Amino acid sequence: MRKLISTGSPFEKTAGYSRAVVDGDWCFVSGTTGYDYATMTMPESVEAQTRNCLATIARALVEGGFAMADVVRAHYYVTDRDYVDLVFPILGEAFGEIRPAATMIVCQLNKPEMKIEIEVTAKRRTA
């Protein structure tokens, strides 16, 4: 069973992607930046952007029938290596007990206000 999940972001329609795609026991969450999709505003700080990313990801997972605890892989993209030490504690709060396989890359993102982007893959746990 394949299910497409949207946040209602205008980027999804313009660029032709889904926030997440559920395929069986797998959920693939697209790269998610720090926008507040209700207001389409971007906070200034990388910490607030990180929290927004994680909240958007959590909502997409729940809509797909998953939980943050199902995350098995995470990719983090930051625009400045100075952000690494700022976001590590926030990521640790979200994933410290889950401990997915993860990679962090320092790179440019699509818009100058974007400081972090996070994408995850989740696999539904079975009892």
Coordinates of N, CA and C in Angstrom, one line a residue:
M1 N 0.8 -1.2 0.0 CA 0.0 0.0 0.0 C 0.9 1.2 0.0
R2 N 0.6 2.1 -0.9 CA 1.4 3.4 -1.0 C 0.5 4.6 -0.6
K3 N 1.0 5.4 0.3 CA 0.2 6.6 0.7 C 1.1 7.8 0.6
L4 N 0.6 8.9 0.1 CA 1.4 10.1 0.0 C 0.9 11.1 1.1
I5 N 1.8 11.7 1.7 CA 1.5 12.6 2.8 C 2.0 14.0 2.5
S6 N 1.1 15.0 2.7 CA 1.5 16.4 2.4 C 1.3 17.3 3.7
T7 N 2.2 18.3 3.7 CA 2.0 19.3 4.8 C 1.2 20.5 4.3
G8 N 0.9 20.5 3.0 CA 0.2 21.7 2.4 C 1.2 22.8 2.0
S9 N 2.5 22.5 2.1 CA 3.5 23.4 1.7 C 3.4 23.7 0.2
P10 N 3.5 25.0 -0.2 CA 3.4 25.3 -1.6 C 4.6 24.7 -2.4
F11 N 5.7 24.4 -1.7 CA 6.9 23.8 -2.4 C 6.6 22.4 -2.9
E12 N 5.7 21.7 -2.2 CA 5.4 20.3 -2.6 C 4.7 20.3 -3.9
K13 N 3.8 21.1 -4.2 CA 3.1 21.2 -5.5 C 4.0 21.7 -6.6
T14 N 4.7 22.8 -6.3 CA 5.6 23.4 -7.2 C 6.7 22.5 -7.7
A15 N 7.4 21.8 -6.7 CA 8.5 20.9 -7.1 C 8.1 19.5 -7.3
G16 N 6.8 19.2 -7.1 CA 6.3 17.8 -7.4 C 6.8 16.7 -6.5
Y17 N 6.6 16.9 -5.2 CA 7.0 15.9 -4.2 C 6.0 15.8 -3.1
S18 N 6.2 14.8 -2.3 CA 5.3 14.6 -1.1 C 6.2 14.8 0.1
R19 N 5.6 15.3 1.2 CA 6.4 15.4 2.5 C 6.9 14.0 2.9
A20 N 6.0 13.0 2.7 CA 6.4 11.6 3.0 C 5.7 10.7 2.1
V21 N 6.3 9.5 1.9 CA 5.7 8.4 1.1 C 5.7 7.2 2.0
V22 N 4.6 6.6 2.3 CA 4.5 5.3 3.0 C 4.4 4.2 2.0
D23 N 5.2 3.2 2.1 CA 5.2 2.1 1.2 C 5.3 0.8 2.1
G24 N 4.2 0.2 2.4 CA 4.2 -0.9 3.3 C 4.6 -0.5 4.7
D25 N 5.7 -1.2 5.2 CA 6.2 -0.9 6.5 C 7.2 0.2 6.5
W26 N 7.4 0.9 5.4 CA 8.4 1.9 5.3 C 7.8 3.3 5.1
C27 N 8.4 4.3 5.7 CA 8.0 5.7 5.5 C 9.3 6.5 5.2
F28 N 9.2 7.1 4.0 CA 10.3 8.0 3.6 C 9.9 9.4 3.7
V29 N 10.5 10.2 4.6 CA 10.2 11.6 4.8 C 11.2 12.4 4.0
S30 N 10.7 13.3 3.2 CA 11.5 14.2 2.4 C 12.3 15.1 3.3
G31 N 13.3 15.7 2.7 CA 14.1 16.7 3.4 C 13.1 17.8 3.8
T32 N 13.2 18.1 5.1 CA 12.3 19.1 5.8 C 13.1 20.2 6.4
T33 N 12.7 21.4 6.0 CA 13.4 22.6 6.5 C 12.6 23.2 7.6
G34 N 13.0 24.3 8.2 CA 12.5 24.8 9.4 C 11.3 25.7 9.3
Y35 N 10.6 25.7 8.2 CA 9.4 26.5 8.0 C 8.3 26.1 9.0
D36 N 7.5 27.1 9.5 CA 6.3 26.9 10.1 C 5.3 26.9 9.0
Y37 N 4.8 25.7 8.6 CA 3.9 25.6 7.4 C 2.6 26.2 7.6
A38 N 2.1 26.5 8.8 CA 0.9 27.1 9.1 C 0.9 28.6 8.6
T39 N 2.1 29.2 8.9 CA 2.3 30.7 8.5 C 3.3 30.9 7.4
M40 N 3.9 29.8 7.0 CA 5.0 29.9 5.9 C 6.1 30.9 6.3
T41 N 6.4 30.9 7.6 CA 7.5 31.8 8.1 C 8.7 30.9 8.6
M42 N 9.8 31.5 8.5 CA 11.1 30.7 8.9 C 11.7 31.4 10.1
P43 N 11.8 30.8 11.2 CA 12.5 31.4 12.3 C 14.0 31.7 12.0
E44 N 14.5 32.7 12.7 CA 15.9 33.1 12.4 C 16.9 32.1 12.9
S45 N 16.7 31.5 14.1 CA 17.8 30.7 14.7 C 17.8 29.3 14.2
V46 N 18.9 28.7 14.1 CA 19.0 27.3 13.7 C 18.4 26.3 14.7
E47 N 18.4 26.7 15.9 CA 17.7 25.9 16.9 C 16.2 25.8 16.7
A48 N 15.6 27.0 16.5 CA 14.2 27.0 16.2 C 13.8 26.3 14.9
Q49 N 14.7 26.5 13.9 CA 14.4 25.8 12.7 C 14.5 24.3 12.9
T50 N 15.5 23.8 13.7 CA 15.6 22.4 13.9 C 14.4 21.8 14.6
R51 N 13.9 22.6 15.6 CA 12.6 22.1 16.3 C 11.4 22.1 15.3
N52 N 11.3 23.0 14.4 CA 10.3 23.0 13.4 C 10.4 21.8 12.5
C53 N 11.6 21.5 12.1 CA 11.9 20.4 11.2 C 11.4 19.1 11.9
L54 N 11.8 18.9 13.1 CA 11.4 17.7 13.9 C 9.9 17.6 14.1
A55 N 9.3 18.7 14.4 CA 7.8 18.7 14.6 C 7.1 18.4 13.3
T56 N 7.5 18.9 12.2 CA 6.9 18.6 10.9 C 7.1 17.1 10.5
I57 N 8.3 16.6 10.8 CA 8.6 15.2 10.5 C 7.7 14.3 11.4
A58 N 7.6 14.7 12.7 CA 6.8 13.8 13.6 C 5.4 13.8 13.1
R59 N 4.8 15.0 12.7 CA 3.4 15.0 12.2 C 3.3 14.1 11.0
A60 N 4.2 14.2 10.1 CA 4.1 13.3 8.9 C 4.2 11.9 9.2
L61 N 5.1 11.5 10.1 CA 5.2 10.1 10.5 C 3.8 9.6 11.2
V62 N 3.3 10.4 12.1 CA 2.0 10.0 12.7 C 0.9 9.9 11.7
E63 N 0.8 10.8 10.7 CA -0.2 10.7 9.7 C 0.0 9.4 8.9
G64 N 1.2 9.0 8.8 CA 1.4 7.7 8.0 C 1.3 6.5 8.9
G65 N 1.0 6.6 10.2 CA 0.9 5.5 11.0 C 2.2 5.0 11.7
F66 N 3.1 6.0 11.8 CA 4.5 5.7 12.4 C 4.7 6.6 13.6
A67 N 5.8 6.4 14.2 CA 6.2 7.2 15.3 C 7.7 7.6 15.2
M68 N 8.1 8.6 15.9 CA 9.6 8.9 15.8 C 10.4 7.7 16.2
A69 N 9.9 6.9 17.1 CA 10.7 5.7 17.5 C 10.9 4.7 16.3
D70 N 10.2 4.8 15.2 CA 10.4 4.0 14.1 C 11.5 4.4 13.2
V71 N 12.1 5.6 13.4 CA 13.1 6.2 12.5 C 14.4 5.3 12.6
V72 N 14.8 4.8 11.4 CA 16.0 4.0 11.4 C 17.2 4.7 10.7
R73 N 16.9 5.8 10.0 CA 17.9 6.5 9.2 C 17.6 8.0 9.3
A74 N 18.6 8.9 9.5 CA 18.4 10.3 9.4 C 19.6 10.9 8.7
H75 N 19.3 11.9 7.9 CA 20.3 12.8 7.2 C 20.0 14.2 7.7
Y76 N 21.1 14.9 8.1 CA 21.0 16.2 8.5 C 21.9 17.1 7.6
Y77 N 21.4 18.2 7.1 CA 22.2 19.1 6.3 C 22.1 20.5 7.0
V78 N 23.3 21.0 7.3 CA 23.4 22.3 7.9 C 24.3 23.2 7.0
T79 N 24.0 24.5 7.1 CA 24.7 25.4 6.1 C 26.0 26.0 6.7
D80 N 26.3 25.7 8.0 CA 27.5 26.2 8.6 C 27.9 25.2 9.7
R81 N 29.2 24.9 9.7 CA 29.7 23.9 10.7 C 29.6 24.4 12.1
D82 N 29.4 25.7 12.3 CA 29.2 26.3 13.6 C 27.8 25.9 14.2
Y83 N 26.9 25.4 13.3 CA 25.6 25.0 13.8 C 25.6 23.6 14.4
V84 N 26.6 22.8 14.1 CA 26.6 21.5 14.5 C 26.5 21.4 16.0
D85 N 27.3 22.1 16.8 CA 27.2 22.0 18.2 C 25.9 22.6 18.8
L86 N 25.2 23.5 18.0 CA 24.0 24.0 18.4 C 22.8 23.1 18.2
V87 N 22.9 22.3 17.2 CA 21.7 21.4 16.9 C 21.9 20.0 17.5
F88 N 23.1 19.6 17.8 CA 23.3 18.2 18.4 C 22.5 18.0 19.6
P89 N 22.4 18.9 20.6 CA 21.6 18.6 21.8 C 20.1 18.5 21.4
I90 N 19.6 19.2 20.4 CA 18.2 19.1 20.0 C 17.9 17.8 19.4
L91 N 18.8 17.4 18.5 CA 18.7 16.1 17.8 C 18.8 15.0 18.9
G92 N 19.7 15.2 19.9 CA 19.8 14.2 20.9 C 18.5 14.0 21.7
E93 N 17.8 15.1 22.0 CA 16.5 15.1 22.6 C 15.5 14.2 21.8
A94 N 15.5 14.4 20.5 CA 14.6 13.7 19.7 C 15.0 12.3 19.4
F95 N 16.3 12.0 19.2 CA 16.7 10.7 18.8 C 17.6 10.0 19.7
G96 N 17.9 10.5 20.9 CA 18.8 9.9 21.8 C 18.6 8.5 22.2
E97 N 17.3 8.2 22.4 CA 16.9 6.8 22.8 C 16.7 5.9 21.5
I98 N 16.4 6.6 20.4 CA 16.1 5.8 19.2 C 17.4 5.4 18.5
R99 N 18.3 6.3 18.4 CA 19.6 6.2 17.8 C 19.6 5.6 16.4
P100 N 19.0 6.3 15.5 CA 19.0 5.9 14.1 C 20.4 6.0 13.5
A101 N 20.7 5.3 12.4 CA 21.9 5.6 11.7 C 21.8 7.0 11.1
A102 N 22.8 7.8 11.2 CA 22.7 9.2 10.8 C 24.0 9.7 10.2
T103 N 23.8 10.8 9.4 CA 24.8 11.5 8.7 C 24.5 13.0 8.7
M104 N 25.6 13.8 9.0 CA 25.4 15.2 9.0 C 26.4 15.8 7.9
I105 N 25.8 16.6 7.1 CA 26.6 17.2 6.0 C 26.5 18.8 6.1
V106 N 27.6 19.4 5.9 CA 27.6 20.9 5.8 C 27.6 21.3 4.3
C107 N 26.6 22.1 4.0 CA 26.3 22.4 2.5 C 25.5 23.6 2.4
Q108 N 25.2 24.0 1.2 CA 24.3 25.1 0.9 C 22.9 24.4 0.8
L109 N 21.9 25.2 1.1 CA 20.5 24.8 0.9 C 19.8 25.7 -0.1
N110 N 18.6 25.4 -0.4 CA 17.9 26.1 -1.5 C 17.6 27.5 -1.4
K111 N 17.4 28.0 -0.2 CA 17.1 29.4 0.1 C 18.1 29.9 1.2
P112 N 18.5 31.2 1.2 CA 19.4 31.6 2.2 C 19.0 31.6 3.6
E113 N 17.6 31.7 3.8 CA 17.1 31.6 5.2 C 17.1 30.2 5.8
M114 N 17.3 29.2 5.0 CA 17.3 27.8 5.4 C 18.7 27.5 6.0
K115 N 18.7 27.1 7.3 CA 20.0 26.7 8.0 C 20.1 25.3 8.2
I116 N 19.0 24.5 8.2 CA 19.1 23.1 8.4 C 18.0 22.4 7.6
E117 N 18.2 21.2 7.2 CA 17.2 20.4 6.5 C 17.4 19.0 7.0
I118 N 16.4 18.3 7.3 CA 16.4 16.9 7.9 C 15.5 16.0 7.1
E119 N 16.0 14.8 6.8 CA 15.2 13.8 6.2 C 15.4 12.5 6.9
V120 N 14.3 11.7 7.0 CA 14.4 10.5 7.8 C 13.7 9.4 7.0
T121 N 14.1 8.2 7.4 CA 13.4 6.9 6.9 C 13.0 6.2 8.1
A122 N 11.8 5.7 8.1 CA 11.3 4.9 9.2 C 10.8 3.5 8.8
K123 N 10.9 2.6 9.6 CA 10.4 1.2 9.4 C 9.5 0.8 10.5
R124 N 8.3 0.5 10.2 CA 7.3 0.1 11.2 C 7.8 -1.1 12.0
R125 N 7.8 -0.9 13.3 CA 8.3 -2.0 14.2 C 7.2 -3.0 14.3
T126 N 7.6 -4.3 14.4 CA 6.6 -5.4 14.6 C 6.9 -6.0 16.0
A127 N 5.8 -6.5 16.6 CA 5.9 -7.0 18.0 C 6.7 -8.3 18.0

